[in-house]
Short mmCIF file of C-alpha atoms in Angstrom, two decimals:
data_model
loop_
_atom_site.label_atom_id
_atom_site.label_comp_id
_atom_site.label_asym_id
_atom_site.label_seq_id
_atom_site.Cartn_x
_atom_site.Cartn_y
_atom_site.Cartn_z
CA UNK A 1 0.00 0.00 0.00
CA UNK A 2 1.59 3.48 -0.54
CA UNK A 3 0.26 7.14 -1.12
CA UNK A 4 0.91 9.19 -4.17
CA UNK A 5 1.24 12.84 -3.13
CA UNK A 6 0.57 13.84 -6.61
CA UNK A 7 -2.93 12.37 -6.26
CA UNK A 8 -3.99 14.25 -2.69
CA UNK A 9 -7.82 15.48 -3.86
CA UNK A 10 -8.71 17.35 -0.53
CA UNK A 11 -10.61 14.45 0.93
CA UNK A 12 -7.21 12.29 1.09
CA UNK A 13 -5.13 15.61 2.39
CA UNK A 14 -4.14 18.45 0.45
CA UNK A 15 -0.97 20.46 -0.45
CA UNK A 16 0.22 23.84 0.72
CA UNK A 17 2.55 25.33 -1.93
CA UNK A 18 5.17 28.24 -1.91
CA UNK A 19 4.50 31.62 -2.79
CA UNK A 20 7.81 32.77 -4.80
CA UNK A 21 10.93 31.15 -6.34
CA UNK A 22 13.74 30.16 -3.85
CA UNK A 23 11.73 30.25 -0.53
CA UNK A 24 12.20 27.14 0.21
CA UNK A 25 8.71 26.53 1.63
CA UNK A 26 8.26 23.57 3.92
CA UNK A 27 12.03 23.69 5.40
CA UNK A 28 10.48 23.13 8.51
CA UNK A 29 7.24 22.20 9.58
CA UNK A 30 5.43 21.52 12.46
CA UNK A 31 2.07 21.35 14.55
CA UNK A 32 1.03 24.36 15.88
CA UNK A 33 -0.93 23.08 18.79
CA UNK A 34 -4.65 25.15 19.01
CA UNK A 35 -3.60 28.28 18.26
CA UNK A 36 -6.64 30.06 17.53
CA UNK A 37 -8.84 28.46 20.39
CA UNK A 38 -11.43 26.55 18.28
CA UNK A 39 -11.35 22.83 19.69
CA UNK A 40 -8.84 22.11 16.05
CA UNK A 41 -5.86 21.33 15.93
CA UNK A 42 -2.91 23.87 13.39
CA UNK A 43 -0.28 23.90 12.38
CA UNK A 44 2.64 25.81 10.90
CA UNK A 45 5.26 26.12 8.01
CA UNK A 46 8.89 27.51 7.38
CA UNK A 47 9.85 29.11 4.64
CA UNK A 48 13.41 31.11 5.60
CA UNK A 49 14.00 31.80 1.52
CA UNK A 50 11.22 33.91 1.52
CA UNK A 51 11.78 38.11 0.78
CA UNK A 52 8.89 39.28 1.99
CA UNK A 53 7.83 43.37 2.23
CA UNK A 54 10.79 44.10 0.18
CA UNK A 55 13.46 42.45 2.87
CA UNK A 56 15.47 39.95 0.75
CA UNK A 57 15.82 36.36 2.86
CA UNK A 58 13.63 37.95 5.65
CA UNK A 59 11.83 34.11 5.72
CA UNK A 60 8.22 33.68 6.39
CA UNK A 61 5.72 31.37 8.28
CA UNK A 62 2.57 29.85 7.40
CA UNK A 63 0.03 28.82 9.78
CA UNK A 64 -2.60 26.80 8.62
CA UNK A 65 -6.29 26.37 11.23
CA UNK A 66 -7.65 23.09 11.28
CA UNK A 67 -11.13 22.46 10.13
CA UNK A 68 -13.60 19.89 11.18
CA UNK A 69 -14.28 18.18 8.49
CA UNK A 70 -16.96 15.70 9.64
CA UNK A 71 -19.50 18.39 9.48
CA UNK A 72 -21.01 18.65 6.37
CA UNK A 73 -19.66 20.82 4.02
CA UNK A 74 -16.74 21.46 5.70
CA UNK A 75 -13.58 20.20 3.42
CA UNK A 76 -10.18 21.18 2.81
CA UNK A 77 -9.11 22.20 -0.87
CA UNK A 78 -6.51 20.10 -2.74
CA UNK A 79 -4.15 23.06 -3.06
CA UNK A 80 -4.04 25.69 -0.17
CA UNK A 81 -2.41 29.05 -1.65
CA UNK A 82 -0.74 30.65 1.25
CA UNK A 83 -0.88 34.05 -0.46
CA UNK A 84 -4.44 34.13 0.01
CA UNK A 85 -4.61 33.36 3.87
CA UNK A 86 -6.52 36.10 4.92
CA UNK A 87 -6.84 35.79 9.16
CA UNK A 88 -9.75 33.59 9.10
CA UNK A 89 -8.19 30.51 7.54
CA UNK A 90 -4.58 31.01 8.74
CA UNK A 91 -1.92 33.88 8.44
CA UNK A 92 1.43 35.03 7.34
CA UNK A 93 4.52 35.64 9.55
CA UNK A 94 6.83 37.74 7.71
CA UNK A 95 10.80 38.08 9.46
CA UNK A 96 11.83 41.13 10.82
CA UNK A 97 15.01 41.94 8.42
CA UNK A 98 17.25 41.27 5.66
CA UNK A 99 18.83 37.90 5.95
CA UNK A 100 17.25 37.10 9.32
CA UNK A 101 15.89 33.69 7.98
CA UNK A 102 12.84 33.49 10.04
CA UNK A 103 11.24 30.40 9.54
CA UNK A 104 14.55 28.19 9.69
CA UNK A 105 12.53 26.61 12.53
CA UNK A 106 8.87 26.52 13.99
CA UNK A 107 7.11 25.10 16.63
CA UNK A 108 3.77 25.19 18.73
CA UNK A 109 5.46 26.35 22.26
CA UNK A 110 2.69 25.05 23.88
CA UNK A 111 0.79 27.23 26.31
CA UNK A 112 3.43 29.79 27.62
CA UNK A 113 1.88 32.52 28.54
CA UNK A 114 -1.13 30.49 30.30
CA UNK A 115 -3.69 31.91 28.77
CA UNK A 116 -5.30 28.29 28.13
CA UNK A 117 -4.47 29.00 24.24
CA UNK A 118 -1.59 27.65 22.25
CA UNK A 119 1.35 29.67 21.13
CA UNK A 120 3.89 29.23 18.53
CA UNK A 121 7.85 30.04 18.13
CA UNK A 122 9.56 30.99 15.39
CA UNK A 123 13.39 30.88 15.03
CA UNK A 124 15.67 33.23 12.34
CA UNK A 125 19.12 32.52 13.53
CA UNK A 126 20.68 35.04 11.35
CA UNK A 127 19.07 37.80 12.77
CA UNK A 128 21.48 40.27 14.12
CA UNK A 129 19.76 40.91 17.27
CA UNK A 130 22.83 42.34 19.56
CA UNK A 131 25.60 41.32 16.72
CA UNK A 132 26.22 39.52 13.22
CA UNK A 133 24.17 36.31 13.42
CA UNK A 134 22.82 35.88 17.39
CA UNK A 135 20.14 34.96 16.34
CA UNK A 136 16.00 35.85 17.11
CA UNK A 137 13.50 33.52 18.85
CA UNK A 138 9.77 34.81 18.53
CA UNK A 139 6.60 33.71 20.41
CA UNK A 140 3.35 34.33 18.52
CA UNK A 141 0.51 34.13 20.75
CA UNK A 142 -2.57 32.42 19.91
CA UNK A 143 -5.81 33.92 20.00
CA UNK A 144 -9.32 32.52 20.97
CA UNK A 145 -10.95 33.54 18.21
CA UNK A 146 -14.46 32.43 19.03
CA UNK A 147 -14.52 35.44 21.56
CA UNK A 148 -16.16 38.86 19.78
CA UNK A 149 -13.77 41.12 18.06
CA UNK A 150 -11.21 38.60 18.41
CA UNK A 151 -9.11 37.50 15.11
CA UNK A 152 -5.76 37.22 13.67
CA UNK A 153 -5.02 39.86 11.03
CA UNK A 154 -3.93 38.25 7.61
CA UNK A 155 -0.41 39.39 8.65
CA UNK A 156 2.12 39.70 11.20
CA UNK A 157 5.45 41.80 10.73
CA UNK A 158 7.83 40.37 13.26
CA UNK A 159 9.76 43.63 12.84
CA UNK A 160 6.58 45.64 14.46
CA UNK A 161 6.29 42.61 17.28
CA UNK A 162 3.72 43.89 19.83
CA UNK A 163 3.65 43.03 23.62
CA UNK A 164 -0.16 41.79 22.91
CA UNK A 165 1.02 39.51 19.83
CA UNK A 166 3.86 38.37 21.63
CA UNK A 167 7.52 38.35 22.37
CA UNK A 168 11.05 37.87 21.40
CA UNK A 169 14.10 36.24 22.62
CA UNK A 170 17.44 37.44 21.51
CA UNK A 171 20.17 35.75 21.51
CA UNK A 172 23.79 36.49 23.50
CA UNK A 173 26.44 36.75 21.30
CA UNK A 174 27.66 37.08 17.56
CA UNK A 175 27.26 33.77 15.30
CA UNK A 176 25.34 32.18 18.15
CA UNK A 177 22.70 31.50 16.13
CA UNK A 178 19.81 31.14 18.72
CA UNK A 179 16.75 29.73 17.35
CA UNK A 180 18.59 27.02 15.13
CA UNK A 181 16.11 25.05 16.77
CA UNK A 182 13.22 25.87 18.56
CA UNK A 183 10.61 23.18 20.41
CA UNK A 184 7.72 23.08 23.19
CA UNK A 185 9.64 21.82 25.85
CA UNK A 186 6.63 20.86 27.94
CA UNK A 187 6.31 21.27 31.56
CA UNK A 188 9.85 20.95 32.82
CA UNK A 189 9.98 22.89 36.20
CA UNK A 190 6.45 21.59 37.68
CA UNK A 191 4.62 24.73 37.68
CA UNK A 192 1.76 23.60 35.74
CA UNK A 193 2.61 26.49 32.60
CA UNK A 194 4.12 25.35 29.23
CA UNK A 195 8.10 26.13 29.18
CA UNK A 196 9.72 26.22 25.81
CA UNK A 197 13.34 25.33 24.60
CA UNK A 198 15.60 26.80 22.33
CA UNK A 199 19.15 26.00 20.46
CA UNK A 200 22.06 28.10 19.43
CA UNK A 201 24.87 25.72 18.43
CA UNK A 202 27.53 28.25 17.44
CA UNK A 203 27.94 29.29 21.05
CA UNK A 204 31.65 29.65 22.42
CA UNK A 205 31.60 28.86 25.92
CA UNK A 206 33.99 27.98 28.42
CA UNK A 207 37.23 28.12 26.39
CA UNK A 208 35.29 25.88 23.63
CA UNK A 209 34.40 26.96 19.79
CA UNK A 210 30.97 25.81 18.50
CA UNK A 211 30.06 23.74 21.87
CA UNK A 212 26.81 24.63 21.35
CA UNK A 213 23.79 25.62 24.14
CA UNK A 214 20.42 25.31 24.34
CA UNK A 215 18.33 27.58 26.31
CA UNK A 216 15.09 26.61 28.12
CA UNK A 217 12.88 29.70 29.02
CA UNK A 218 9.95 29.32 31.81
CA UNK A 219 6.36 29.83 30.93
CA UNK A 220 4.78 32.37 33.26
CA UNK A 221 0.92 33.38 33.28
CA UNK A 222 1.03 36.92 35.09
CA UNK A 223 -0.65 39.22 32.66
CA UNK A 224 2.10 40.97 30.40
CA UNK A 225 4.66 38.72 32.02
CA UNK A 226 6.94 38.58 28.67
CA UNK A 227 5.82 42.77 27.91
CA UNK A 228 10.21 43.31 27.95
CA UNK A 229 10.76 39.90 25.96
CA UNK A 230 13.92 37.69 26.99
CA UNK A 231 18.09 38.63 26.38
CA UNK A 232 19.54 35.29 26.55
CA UNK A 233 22.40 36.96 27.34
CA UNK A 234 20.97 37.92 30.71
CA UNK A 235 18.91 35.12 31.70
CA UNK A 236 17.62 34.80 35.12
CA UNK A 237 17.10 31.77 37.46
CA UNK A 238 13.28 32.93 37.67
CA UNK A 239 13.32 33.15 33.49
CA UNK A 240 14.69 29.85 32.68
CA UNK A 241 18.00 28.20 32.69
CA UNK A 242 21.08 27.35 29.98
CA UNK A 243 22.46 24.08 29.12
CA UNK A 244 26.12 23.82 27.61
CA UNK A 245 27.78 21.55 25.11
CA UNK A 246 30.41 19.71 26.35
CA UNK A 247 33.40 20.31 23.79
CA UNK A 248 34.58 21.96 20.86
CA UNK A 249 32.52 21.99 17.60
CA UNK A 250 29.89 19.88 19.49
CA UNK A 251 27.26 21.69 18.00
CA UNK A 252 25.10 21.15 21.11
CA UNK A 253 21.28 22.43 20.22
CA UNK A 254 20.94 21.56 16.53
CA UNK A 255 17.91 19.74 17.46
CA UNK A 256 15.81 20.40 20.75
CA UNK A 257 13.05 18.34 21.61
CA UNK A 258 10.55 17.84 24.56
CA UNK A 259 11.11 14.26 25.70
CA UNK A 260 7.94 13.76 27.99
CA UNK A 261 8.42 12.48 31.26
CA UNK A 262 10.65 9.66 30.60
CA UNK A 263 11.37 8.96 33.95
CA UNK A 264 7.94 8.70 35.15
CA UNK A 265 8.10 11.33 37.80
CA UNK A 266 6.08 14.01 37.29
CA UNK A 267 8.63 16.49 35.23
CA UNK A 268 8.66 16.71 31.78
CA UNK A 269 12.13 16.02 30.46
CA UNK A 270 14.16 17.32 27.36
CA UNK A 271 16.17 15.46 24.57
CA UNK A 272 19.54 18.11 22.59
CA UNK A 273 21.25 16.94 19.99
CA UNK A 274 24.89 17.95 19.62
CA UNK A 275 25.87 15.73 16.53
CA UNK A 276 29.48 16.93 16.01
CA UNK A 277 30.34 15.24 19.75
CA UNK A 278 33.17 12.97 19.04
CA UNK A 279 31.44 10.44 21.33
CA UNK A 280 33.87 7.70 23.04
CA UNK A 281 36.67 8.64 20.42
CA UNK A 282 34.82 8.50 17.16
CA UNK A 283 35.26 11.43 15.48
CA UNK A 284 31.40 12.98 14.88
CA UNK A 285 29.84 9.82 15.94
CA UNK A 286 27.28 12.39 17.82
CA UNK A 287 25.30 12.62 21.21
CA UNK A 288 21.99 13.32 22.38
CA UNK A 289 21.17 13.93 25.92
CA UNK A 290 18.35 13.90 28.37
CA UNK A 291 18.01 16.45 31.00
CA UNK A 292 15.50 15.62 33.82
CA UNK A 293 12.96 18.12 34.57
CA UNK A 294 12.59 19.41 38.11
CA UNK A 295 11.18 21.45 40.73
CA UNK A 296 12.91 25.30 40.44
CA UNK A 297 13.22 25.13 44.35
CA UNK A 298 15.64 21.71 44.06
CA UNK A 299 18.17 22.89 41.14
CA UNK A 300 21.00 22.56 42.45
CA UNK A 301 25.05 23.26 41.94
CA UNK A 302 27.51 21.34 43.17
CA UNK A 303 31.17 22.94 43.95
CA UNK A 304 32.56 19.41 44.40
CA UNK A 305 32.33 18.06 41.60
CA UNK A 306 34.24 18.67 37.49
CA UNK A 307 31.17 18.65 35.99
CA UNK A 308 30.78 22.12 36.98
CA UNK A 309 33.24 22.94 33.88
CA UNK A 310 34.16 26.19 35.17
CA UNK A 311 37.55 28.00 34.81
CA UNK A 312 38.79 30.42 37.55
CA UNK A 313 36.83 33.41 37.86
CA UNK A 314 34.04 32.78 35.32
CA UNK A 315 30.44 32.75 36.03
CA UNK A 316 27.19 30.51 35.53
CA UNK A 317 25.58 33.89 34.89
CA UNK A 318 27.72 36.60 33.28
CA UNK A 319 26.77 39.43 32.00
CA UNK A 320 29.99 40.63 30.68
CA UNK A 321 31.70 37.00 29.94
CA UNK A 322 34.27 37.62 31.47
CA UNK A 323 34.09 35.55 35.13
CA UNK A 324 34.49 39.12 36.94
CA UNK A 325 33.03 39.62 40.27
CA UNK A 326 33.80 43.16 40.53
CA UNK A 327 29.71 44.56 40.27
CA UNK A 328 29.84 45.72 37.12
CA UNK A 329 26.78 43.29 36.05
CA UNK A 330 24.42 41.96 38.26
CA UNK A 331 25.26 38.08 38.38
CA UNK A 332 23.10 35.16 39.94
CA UNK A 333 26.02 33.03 40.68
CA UNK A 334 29.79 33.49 40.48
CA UNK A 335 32.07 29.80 41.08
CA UNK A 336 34.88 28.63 41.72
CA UNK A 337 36.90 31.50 41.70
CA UNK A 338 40.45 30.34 43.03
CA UNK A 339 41.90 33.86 43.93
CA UNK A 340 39.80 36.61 44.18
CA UNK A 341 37.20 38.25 46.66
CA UNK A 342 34.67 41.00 46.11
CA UNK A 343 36.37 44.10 46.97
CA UNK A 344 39.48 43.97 45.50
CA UNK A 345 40.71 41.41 48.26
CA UNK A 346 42.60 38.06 47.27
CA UNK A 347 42.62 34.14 48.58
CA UNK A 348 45.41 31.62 47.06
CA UNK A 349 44.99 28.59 48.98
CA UNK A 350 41.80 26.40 48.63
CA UNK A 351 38.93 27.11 46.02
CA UNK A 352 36.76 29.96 46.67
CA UNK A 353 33.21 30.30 45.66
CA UNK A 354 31.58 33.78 45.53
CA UNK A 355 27.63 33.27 45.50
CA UNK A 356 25.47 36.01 45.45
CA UNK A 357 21.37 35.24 45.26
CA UNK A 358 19.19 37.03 43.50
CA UNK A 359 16.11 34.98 44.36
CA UNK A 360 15.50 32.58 47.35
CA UNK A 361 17.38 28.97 46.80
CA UNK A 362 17.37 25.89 49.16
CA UNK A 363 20.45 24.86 49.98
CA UNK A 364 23.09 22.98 52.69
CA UNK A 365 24.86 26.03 53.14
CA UNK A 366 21.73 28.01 53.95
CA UNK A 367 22.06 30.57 51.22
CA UNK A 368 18.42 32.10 51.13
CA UNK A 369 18.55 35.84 51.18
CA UNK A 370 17.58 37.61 48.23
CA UNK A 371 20.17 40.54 46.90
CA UNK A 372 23.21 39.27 49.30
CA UNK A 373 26.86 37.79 48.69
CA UNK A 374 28.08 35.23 50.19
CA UNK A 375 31.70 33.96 50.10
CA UNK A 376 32.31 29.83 50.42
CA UNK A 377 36.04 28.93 51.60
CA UNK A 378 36.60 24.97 50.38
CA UNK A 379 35.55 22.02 48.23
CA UNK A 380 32.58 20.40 50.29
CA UNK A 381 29.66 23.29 49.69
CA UNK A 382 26.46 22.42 47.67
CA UNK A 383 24.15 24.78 47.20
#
C-alpha cells in the first residue's frame, strides 16, 4: 500500500505550496498546537528563503487552522495558496530583516503565557539581534478567536512585534545562532505552565568553539509577564535556565526536543542533539542527551564536583563573559573562583566560591537571602 502525493484530492489531504521562487517553503514544519482556540488542531510552516515586504531572505511562516471536516460541508481544498490566507483561515509571519531567515525553525510552544491558548515560536538565527548572526527567537501568541472582536489579522510583521502579539528572545552573542532550533519543551519545572526550549549551536563557551547551548525559558501566566521579551544573554534563574555543550565543535542544540516524562516522575524532560560530539573517540559519531525536569526550588550546583566545567573566575551567569566579580553586572552566581574576593581582596589557597542570590534557593549552606553575597572557603559546599 503506498500514497501518491501527486494524487492528494482534498478528501485524502491536500498540499500547501510556496509563494515565490527560492523560498524554500516547507524547510520546517510543524504542529502548531490550538492556536486560535477553536477545539482544532494547526499547524505551521517555514519558509526562511522567503523576501517578503521588500526584505530579501527575511523568511516567512505559514500557519494553517484546522477544520472539522466531519461536518457537512466542511472540506479542505486540494491546493491551499498561502498568499491568500486572509486571518480567518490562517496567516502570514513575515521576518523582521534582511537575511534574518525566520522560519529556519517553527514550533507550537505550547501554552506559555497560560492563557489556556496555544502559542507558537519561530526561530531566524541570522538575525542580528545584539551582533552579526545571534540569532531571534519569537513567540506568537494564539488567539481565541471564538470570543467577539477577536481574530488574527492576515499578517504579522515580526519587525513591528507587539507586547499583545507576543515576544522575542534574543540571543547572547555574535554567530550564536539562537533559534537554530526551537521546540515546546513541555512542563519541565512543575509549575503547571508550558516552558519552551531553544538551540544556538555556534555558542563559544567555556574556552570551547561551537560547543553549542540550548536555552530553556519558563512559561509564566502573570498578565504581560513577557511585555520586555527575553536577552539570553541575561537570563535569570526565575526566566529559565542554559544548558552547555560539552566540547569543541559539538554543535550542542541543533535539534531540541521535549522528551515527555521519561522517567515517570512528574517532570517533563528534554532530549539536545549535539551531533558533532566525538562520542567515546569516534570522530562525529554524535550525542543526544536527556536532562531531567525538576522542581525550580531543588536545582541545584555542586562545587565538588568537574562537571561544573568552570575555569577560575568565570560565572554561571555573566553578564559581561568575562568571570568578573567586581559589580559591574548583576550576576546570579559566580564559582569557583580560586583567587579573588569582592572588593578587591585576594585568597590563594583552597577554592573559593563567591555566590550572590538574587532569588530565594534551598540549599546545605543556607544561602536564602535575596540581593546578598556570600563567600564559600573549600571544596565540600552544595548549594
Amino acid at each position: 500500500s503506498r500514497i501518491a502525493l501527486a494524487d492528494l484530492n482534498g478528501s485524502t489531504g491536500f498540499r500547501i505550496n510556496g509563494e515565490a521562487e527560492d523560498d524554500l517553503s516547507g524547510f520546517a514544519v510543524a504542529g502548531a498546537g490550538d492556536i486560535n482556540g477553536d477545539g482544532i488542531n494547526d499547524l505551521i510552516i517555514g519558509a526562511w528563503g522567503g523576501d517578503e515586504n521588500g526584505r530579501p531572505n527575511n523568511g516567512a511562516s505559514y500557519v494553517i487552522f484546522g477544520k472539522d471536516t466531519t461536518e457537512d460541508g466542511v472540506s479542505f481544498a486540494s491546493s491551499i495558496d498561502v498568499s491568500a490566507l486572509d486571518g480567518s483561515d490562517g496567516f502570514r509571519v513575515f521576518g523582521g530583516n534582511s537575511g534574518d531567515e525566520s522560519g529556519f525553525a517553527v514550533s507550537s510552544a505550547g501554552d506559555i503565557n497560560g492563557d489556556g491558548i496555544d502559542d507558537l515560536i519561530i526561530g531566524a538565527p541570522l538575525a542580528d539581534s545584539r551582533g552579526n548572526n545571534t540569532g531571534v527567537s519569537y513567540v506568537v501568541f494564539g488567539k481565541n478567536t471564538g470570543e467577539d472582536d477577536v481574530s488574527f489579522d492576515a499578517e504579522i510583521d515580526l519587525a513591528a512585534l507587539t507586547s499583545a502579539e507576543g515576544f522575542r528572545i534574543t540571543g547572547a552573542n555574535n554567530g550564536d545562532q539562537s533559534g537554530i532550533a526551537v521546540a515546546a519543551a513541555g512542563d519541565v519545572n512543575g509549575d503547571n505552565i508550558d516552558d519552551l526550549i531553544i538551540g544556538a549551536w555556534g555558542t563559544d563557551v567555556n574556552g570551547t568553539t561551537n560547543n553549542g547551548s540550548s536555552y530553556v525559558i519558563f512559561g509564566r501566566n502573570e498578565d504581560n509577564g513577557f511585555a520586555e521579551g527575553v536577552n539570553l544573554a541575561r537570563l535569570e534563574a526565575h526566566q529559565g535556565f542554559r544548558i552547555i555543550g560539552e566540547d569543541t565543535n559539538d554543535l550542542s542544540g541543533w535539534a531540541v526536543a521535549a522528551a515527555g516524562d521519561i522517567n515517570n516522575d512528574g517532570f517533563d524532560d528534554l532530549i539536545i542533539g549535539a551531533y558533532g560530539h566525538d562520542a567515546n573517540g569516534r570522530l562525529d559519531s554524535g550525542t543526544s542527551y536527556v536532562v531531567f525536569g525538576r522542581d525550580n526550588d531543588h536545582f541545584s550546583i555542586d562545587a565538588t564536583t568537574a562537571e561544573l566545567r568552570f575555569k577560575p573566575g568565570e560565572a554561571i551567569y555573566d553578564n559581561n563573559t568575562n568571570g568578573s566579580n567586581d559589580g559591574e553586572y548583576t550576576v546570579t552566581v559566580v564559582a569557583s573562583s580560586r583567587s579573588s574576593l569582592p572588593f578587591g581582596t585576594t585568597r590563594t589557597t583552597s577554592k573559593d566560591y563567591i555566590v550572590e542570590v538574587l532569588e530565594p534557593i534551598m540549599g546545605t549552606d543556607g544561602v536564602t537571602d535575596s540581593g546578598t553575597a556570600t563567600y564559600i572557603a573549600g571544596l565540600d559546599e552544595v548549594i
